[in-house]
Amino acid sequence: MESASTKTGNGETLLRLFARAGSIASIGFIALIFIGEAATLRTGNALTSRDVLGLLFFPGGVLAGLILGWRWEGVGGGVTVGSLMAFYALLWAFDGRPPRGPYFILLSLPGFLFLLLALLRRNGQNSATEA
């Protein structure tokens, strides 16, 4: 018979697998977008400050968070989610509306999973110290 901690451990392992596989997929997809954009880049178009700030948060901060999440789930998840929120706030400030579609959130989803894993681990440690 399995104990409750074993079942929780299996659930966390599966969640970690989804977070890591999702981060690989997101990083790969973002890399493909940048490769395609670089191939069609025109030299006459300079980046605006809005563009640079936007790229700092997405994909810059999101990618950094997804990479950090492999080692430090809470930090990586926090960086990913924080960068996504900053990106949305930036676009709201410049355009008066958030980005259209769910794509930025979907590409950042592994960061939310990393954050959930960190919270589960933290709650598990608190339960173990109380017992």
JSON list of C-alpha atoms in Angstrom, two decimals:
[
{"chain": "A", "resi": 1, "resn": "MET", "atom": "CA", "xyz": [0.00, 0.00, 0.00]},
{"chain": "A", "resi": 2, "resn": "GLU", "atom": "CA", "xyz": [1.31, 3.44, -0.92]},
{"chain": "A", "resi": 3, "resn": "SER", "atom": "CA", "xyz": [1.61, 6.16, 1.66]},
{"chain": "A", "resi": 4, "resn": "ALA", "atom": "CA", "xyz": [0.20, 9.64, 1.13]},
{"chain": "A", "resi": 5, "resn": "SER", "atom": "CA", "xyz": [3.71, 11.08, 0.80]},
{"chain": "A", "resi": 6, "resn": "THR", "atom": "CA", "xyz": [4.55, 8.61, -1.99]},
{"chain": "A", "resi": 7, "resn": "LYS", "atom": "CA", "xyz": [1.42, 9.59, -3.91]},
{"chain": "A", "resi": 8, "resn": "THR", "atom": "CA", "xyz": [2.25, 13.26, -3.44]},
{"chain": "A", "resi": 9, "resn": "GLY", "atom": "CA", "xyz": [5.83, 12.61, -4.55]},
{"chain": "A", "resi": 10, "resn": "ASN", "atom": "CA", "xyz": [4.57, 10.89, -7.70]},
{"chain": "A", "resi": 11, "resn": "GLY", "atom": "CA", "xyz": [2.26, 13.81, -8.43]},
{"chain": "A", "resi": 12, "resn": "GLU", "atom": "CA", "xyz": [5.08, 16.28, -7.94]},
{"chain": "A", "resi": 13, "resn": "THR", "atom": "CA", "xyz": [7.34, 14.21, -10.18]},
{"chain": "A", "resi": 14, "resn": "LEU", "atom": "CA", "xyz": [4.72, 14.21, -12.93]},
{"chain": "A", "resi": 15, "resn": "LEU", "atom": "CA", "xyz": [4.13, 17.95, -12.52]},
{"chain": "A", "resi": 16, "resn": "ARG", "atom": "CA", "xyz": [7.90, 18.57, -12.67]},
{"chain": "A", "resi": 17, "resn": "LEU", "atom": "CA", "xyz": [8.09, 16.48, -15.85]},
{"chain": "A", "resi": 18, "resn": "PHE", "atom": "CA", "xyz": [5.33, 18.58, -17.46]},
{"chain": "A", "resi": 19, "resn": "ALA", "atom": "CA", "xyz": [7.00, 21.82, -16.33]},
{"chain": "A", "resi": 20, "resn": "ARG", "atom": "CA", "xyz": [10.39, 20.82, -17.71]},
{"chain": "A", "resi": 21, "resn": "ALA", "atom": "CA", "xyz": [9.04, 19.40, -20.98]},
{"chain": "A", "resi": 22, "resn": "GLY", "atom": "CA", "xyz": [6.90, 22.49, -21.40]},
{"chain": "A", "resi": 23, "resn": "SER", "atom": "CA", "xyz": [9.86, 24.75, -20.76]},
{"chain": "A", "resi": 24, "resn": "ILE", "atom": "CA", "xyz": [11.87, 22.95, -23.45]},
{"chain": "A", "resi": 25, "resn": "ALA", "atom": "CA", "xyz": [8.98, 23.31, -25.88]},
{"chain": "A", "resi": 26, "resn": "SER", "atom": "CA", "xyz": [8.50, 27.00, -25.05]},
{"chain": "A", "resi": 27, "resn": "ILE", "atom": "CA", "xyz": [12.21, 27.79, -25.31]},
{"chain": "A", "resi": 28, "resn": "GLY", "atom": "CA", "xyz": [12.40, 25.93, -28.63]},
{"chain": "A", "resi": 29, "resn": "PHE", "atom": "CA", "xyz": [9.34, 27.69, -30.05]},
{"chain": "A", "resi": 30, "resn": "ILE", "atom": "CA", "xyz": [10.59, 31.13, -29.00]},
{"chain": "A", "resi": 31, "resn": "ALA", "atom": "CA", "xyz": [14.01, 30.32, -30.50]},
{"chain": "A", "resi": 32, "resn": "LEU", "atom": "CA", "xyz": [12.35, 29.38, -33.80]},
{"chain": "A", "resi": 33, "resn": "ILE", "atom": "CA", "xyz": [10.45, 32.67, -33.83]},
{"chain": "A", "resi": 34, "resn": "PHE", "atom": "CA", "xyz": [13.67, 34.61, -33.27]},
{"chain": "A", "resi": 35, "resn": "ILE", "atom": "CA", "xyz": [15.53, 32.66, -35.94]},
{"chain": "A", "resi": 36, "resn": "GLY", "atom": "CA", "xyz": [12.72, 33.38, -38.42]},
{"chain": "A", "resi": 37, "resn": "GLU", "atom": "CA", "xyz": [12.63, 37.05, -37.47]},
{"chain": "A", "resi": 38, "resn": "ALA", "atom": "CA", "xyz": [16.42, 37.36, -37.72]},
{"chain": "A", "resi": 39, "resn": "ALA", "atom": "CA", "xyz": [16.33, 35.83, -41.20]},
{"chain": "A", "resi": 40, "resn": "THR", "atom": "CA", "xyz": [13.89, 38.49, -42.40]},
{"chain": "A", "resi": 41, "resn": "LEU", "atom": "CA", "xyz": [15.32, 41.42, -40.42]},
{"chain": "A", "resi": 42, "resn": "ARG", "atom": "CA", "xyz": [15.60, 44.63, -42.36]},
{"chain": "A", "resi": 43, "resn": "THR", "atom": "CA", "xyz": [18.51, 46.85, -41.50]},
{"chain": "A", "resi": 44, "resn": "GLY", "atom": "CA", "xyz": [16.51, 50.06, -41.81]},
{"chain": "A", "resi": 45, "resn": "ASN", "atom": "CA", "xyz": [14.14, 49.33, -38.92]},
{"chain": "A", "resi": 46, "resn": "ALA", "atom": "CA", "xyz": [15.53, 50.47, -35.56]},
{"chain": "A", "resi": 47, "resn": "LEU", "atom": "CA", "xyz": [14.10, 49.14, -32.32]},
{"chain": "A", "resi": 48, "resn": "THR", "atom": "CA", "xyz": [12.16, 51.66, -30.25]},
{"chain": "A", "resi": 49, "resn": "SER", "atom": "CA", "xyz": [12.46, 51.91, -26.48]},
{"chain": "A", "resi": 50, "resn": "ARG", "atom": "CA", "xyz": [9.07, 50.21, -26.25]},
{"chain": "A", "resi": 51, "resn": "ASP", "atom": "CA", "xyz": [10.41, 47.29, -28.30]},
{"chain": "A", "resi": 52, "resn": "VAL", "atom": "CA", "xyz": [13.55, 46.97, -26.20]},
{"chain": "A", "resi": 53, "resn": "LEU", "atom": "CA", "xyz": [11.61, 47.03, -22.92]},
{"chain": "A", "resi": 54, "resn": "GLY", "atom": "CA", "xyz": [9.11, 44.52, -24.27]},
{"chain": "A", "resi": 55, "resn": "LEU", "atom": "CA", "xyz": [11.88, 42.18, -25.39]},
{"chain": "A", "resi": 56, "resn": "LEU", "atom": "CA", "xyz": [13.51, 42.51, -21.98]},
{"chain": "A", "resi": 57, "resn": "PHE", "atom": "CA", "xyz": [10.43, 41.03, -20.31]},
{"chain": "A", "resi": 58, "resn": "PHE", "atom": "CA", "xyz": [9.21, 38.74, -23.08]},
{"chain": "A", "resi": 59, "resn": "PRO", "atom": "CA", "xyz": [11.07, 36.73, -24.14]},
{"chain": "A", "resi": 60, "resn": "GLY", "atom": "CA", "xyz": [14.12, 37.80, -22.07]},
{"chain": "A", "resi": 61, "resn": "GLY", "atom": "CA", "xyz": [12.77, 37.44, -18.55]},
{"chain": "A", "resi": 62, "resn": "VAL", "atom": "CA", "xyz": [10.46, 34.57, -19.43]},
{"chain": "A", "resi": 63, "resn": "LEU", "atom": "CA", "xyz": [13.30, 32.55, -20.97]},
{"chain": "A", "resi": 64, "resn": "ALA", "atom": "CA", "xyz": [15.57, 33.29, -18.01]},
{"chain": "A", "resi": 65, "resn": "GLY", "atom": "CA", "xyz": [12.84, 32.12, -15.64]},
{"chain": "A", "resi": 66, "resn": "LEU", "atom": "CA", "xyz": [12.20, 28.92, -17.59]},
{"chain": "A", "resi": 67, "resn": "ILE", "atom": "CA", "xyz": [15.90, 28.09, -17.48]},
{"chain": "A", "resi": 68, "resn": "LEU", "atom": "CA", "xyz": [16.23, 28.96, -13.77]},
{"chain": "A", "resi": 69, "resn": "GLY", "atom": "CA", "xyz": [13.17, 26.82, -13.01]},
{"chain": "A", "resi": 70, "resn": "TRP", "atom": "CA", "xyz": [15.11, 23.65, -13.75]},
{"chain": "A", "resi": 71, "resn": "ARG", "atom": "CA", "xyz": [17.32, 24.24, -10.73]},
{"chain": "A", "resi": 72, "resn": "TRP", "atom": "CA", "xyz": [15.34, 26.64, -8.55]},
{"chain": "A", "resi": 73, "resn": "GLU", "atom": "CA", "xyz": [11.64, 26.13, -9.19]},
{"chain": "A", "resi": 74, "resn": "GLY", "atom": "CA", "xyz": [10.40, 29.01, -7.06]},
{"chain": "A", "resi": 75, "resn": "VAL", "atom": "CA", "xyz": [12.90, 31.52, -8.40]},
{"chain": "A", "resi": 76, "resn": "GLY", "atom": "CA", "xyz": [12.39, 30.42, -12.00]},
{"chain": "A", "resi": 77, "resn": "GLY", "atom": "CA", "xyz": [8.62, 30.44, -11.70]},
{"chain": "A", "resi": 78, "resn": "GLY", "atom": "CA", "xyz": [8.69, 33.84, -10.02]},
{"chain": "A", "resi": 79, "resn": "VAL", "atom": "CA", "xyz": [10.94, 35.34, -12.70]},
{"chain": "A", "resi": 80, "resn": "THR", "atom": "CA", "xyz": [8.76, 33.89, -15.47]},
{"chain": "A", "resi": 81, "resn": "VAL", "atom": "CA", "xyz": [5.44, 35.03, -14.00]},
{"chain": "A", "resi": 82, "resn": "GLY", "atom": "CA", "xyz": [6.86, 38.40, -12.93]},
{"chain": "A", "resi": 83, "resn": "SER", "atom": "CA", "xyz": [8.30, 39.03, -16.40]},
{"chain": "A", "resi": 84, "resn": "LEU", "atom": "CA", "xyz": [5.02, 38.08, -18.02]},
{"chain": "A", "resi": 85, "resn": "MET", "atom": "CA", "xyz": [3.13, 40.46, -15.72]},
{"chain": "A", "resi": 86, "resn": "ALA", "atom": "CA", "xyz": [5.62, 43.25, -16.44]},
{"chain": "A", "resi": 87, "resn": "PHE", "atom": "CA", "xyz": [5.25, 42.60, -20.18]},
{"chain": "A", "resi": 88, "resn": "TYR", "atom": "CA", "xyz": [1.46, 42.83, -19.95]},
{"chain": "A", "resi": 89, "resn": "ALA", "atom": "CA", "xyz": [1.71, 46.02, -17.85]},
{"chain": "A", "resi": 90, "resn": "LEU", "atom": "CA", "xyz": [4.13, 47.55, -20.35]},
{"chain": "A", "resi": 91, "resn": "LEU", "atom": "CA", "xyz": [1.84, 46.84, -23.31]},
{"chain": "A", "resi": 92, "resn": "TRP", "atom": "CA", "xyz": [-1.12, 48.13, -21.34]},
{"chain": "A", "resi": 93, "resn": "ALA", "atom": "CA", "xyz": [0.78, 51.36, -20.61]},
{"chain": "A", "resi": 94, "resn": "PHE", "atom": "CA", "xyz": [1.87, 51.87, -24.23]},
{"chain": "A", "resi": 95, "resn": "ASP", "atom": "CA", "xyz": [-1.16, 50.52, -26.12]},
{"chain": "A", "resi": 96, "resn": "GLY", "atom": "CA", "xyz": [-3.99, 50.84, -23.60]},
{"chain": "A", "resi": 97, "resn": "ARG", "atom": "CA", "xyz": [-4.78, 47.14, -23.90]},
{"chain": "A", "resi": 98, "resn": "PRO", "atom": "CA", "xyz": [-3.19, 43.77, -23.17]},
{"chain": "A", "resi": 99, "resn": "PRO", "atom": "CA", "xyz": [-1.81, 41.58, -25.96]},
{"chain": "A", "resi": 100, "resn": "ARG", "atom": "CA", "xyz": [-4.41, 39.71, -27.99]},
{"chain": "A", "resi": 101, "resn": "GLY", "atom": "CA", "xyz": [-4.71, 35.97, -27.67]},
{"chain": "A", "resi": 102, "resn": "PRO", "atom": "CA", "xyz": [-3.47, 33.49, -25.08]},
{"chain": "A", "resi": 103, "resn": "TYR", "atom": "CA", "xyz": [-0.08, 32.88, -26.72]},
{"chain": "A", "resi": 104, "resn": "PHE", "atom": "CA", "xyz": [2.19, 34.72, -24.30]},
{"chain": "A", "resi": 105, "resn": "ILE", "atom": "CA", "xyz": [0.49, 33.02, -21.35]},
{"chain": "A", "resi": 106, "resn": "LEU", "atom": "CA", "xyz": [0.71, 29.60, -22.99]},
{"chain": "A", "resi": 107, "resn": "LEU", "atom": "CA", "xyz": [4.43, 30.01, -23.66]},
{"chain": "A", "resi": 108, "resn": "SER", "atom": "CA", "xyz": [4.90, 31.03, -20.01]},
{"chain": "A", "resi": 109, "resn": "LEU", "atom": "CA", "xyz": [2.74, 28.22, -18.59]},
{"chain": "A", "resi": 110, "resn": "PRO", "atom": "CA", "xyz": [5.74, 26.11, -17.46]},
{"chain": "A", "resi": 111, "resn": "GLY", "atom": "CA", "xyz": [6.73, 29.01, -15.19]},
{"chain": "A", "resi": 112, "resn": "PHE", "atom": "CA", "xyz": [3.35, 28.78, -13.46]},
{"chain": "A", "resi": 113, "resn": "LEU", "atom": "CA", "xyz": [3.95, 25.04, -13.02]},
{"chain": "A", "resi": 114, "resn": "PHE", "atom": "CA", "xyz": [7.40, 25.70, -11.53]},
{"chain": "A", "resi": 115, "resn": "LEU", "atom": "CA", "xyz": [5.81, 28.15, -9.11]},
{"chain": "A", "resi": 116, "resn": "LEU", "atom": "CA", "xyz": [3.16, 25.58, -8.16]},
{"chain": "A", "resi": 117, "resn": "LEU", "atom": "CA", "xyz": [5.89, 22.98, -7.54]},
{"chain": "A", "resi": 118, "resn": "ALA", "atom": "CA", "xyz": [7.72, 25.39, -5.24]},
{"chain": "A", "resi": 119, "resn": "LEU", "atom": "CA", "xyz": [4.52, 26.06, -3.30]},
{"chain": "A", "resi": 120, "resn": "LEU", "atom": "CA", "xyz": [3.79, 22.34, -2.98]},
{"chain": "A", "resi": 121, "resn": "ARG", "atom": "CA", "xyz": [7.31, 21.68, -1.74]},
{"chain": "A", "resi": 122, "resn": "ARG", "atom": "CA", "xyz": [7.05, 24.54, 0.76]},
{"chain": "A", "resi": 123, "resn": "ASN", "atom": "CA", "xyz": [3.71, 23.29, 2.08]},
{"chain": "A", "resi": 124, "resn": "GLY", "atom": "CA", "xyz": [5.09, 19.74, 2.28]},
{"chain": "A", "resi": 125, "resn": "GLN", "atom": "CA", "xyz": [8.04, 20.94, 4.36]},
{"chain": "A", "resi": 126, "resn": "ASN", "atom": "CA", "xyz": [5.72, 22.87, 6.67]},
{"chain": "A", "resi": 127, "resn": "SER", "atom": "CA", "xyz": [3.56, 19.76, 7.15]},
{"chain": "A", "resi": 128, "resn": "ALA", "atom": "CA", "xyz": [6.63, 17.63, 7.89]},
{"chain": "A", "resi": 129, "resn": "THR", "atom": "CA", "xyz": [7.90, 20.05, 10.54]},
{"chain": "A", "resi": 130, "resn": "GLU", "atom": "CA", "xyz": [4.49, 20.22, 12.21]},
{"chain": "A", "resi": 131, "resn": "ALA", "atom": "CA", "xyz": [4.20, 16.43, 12.53]}
]
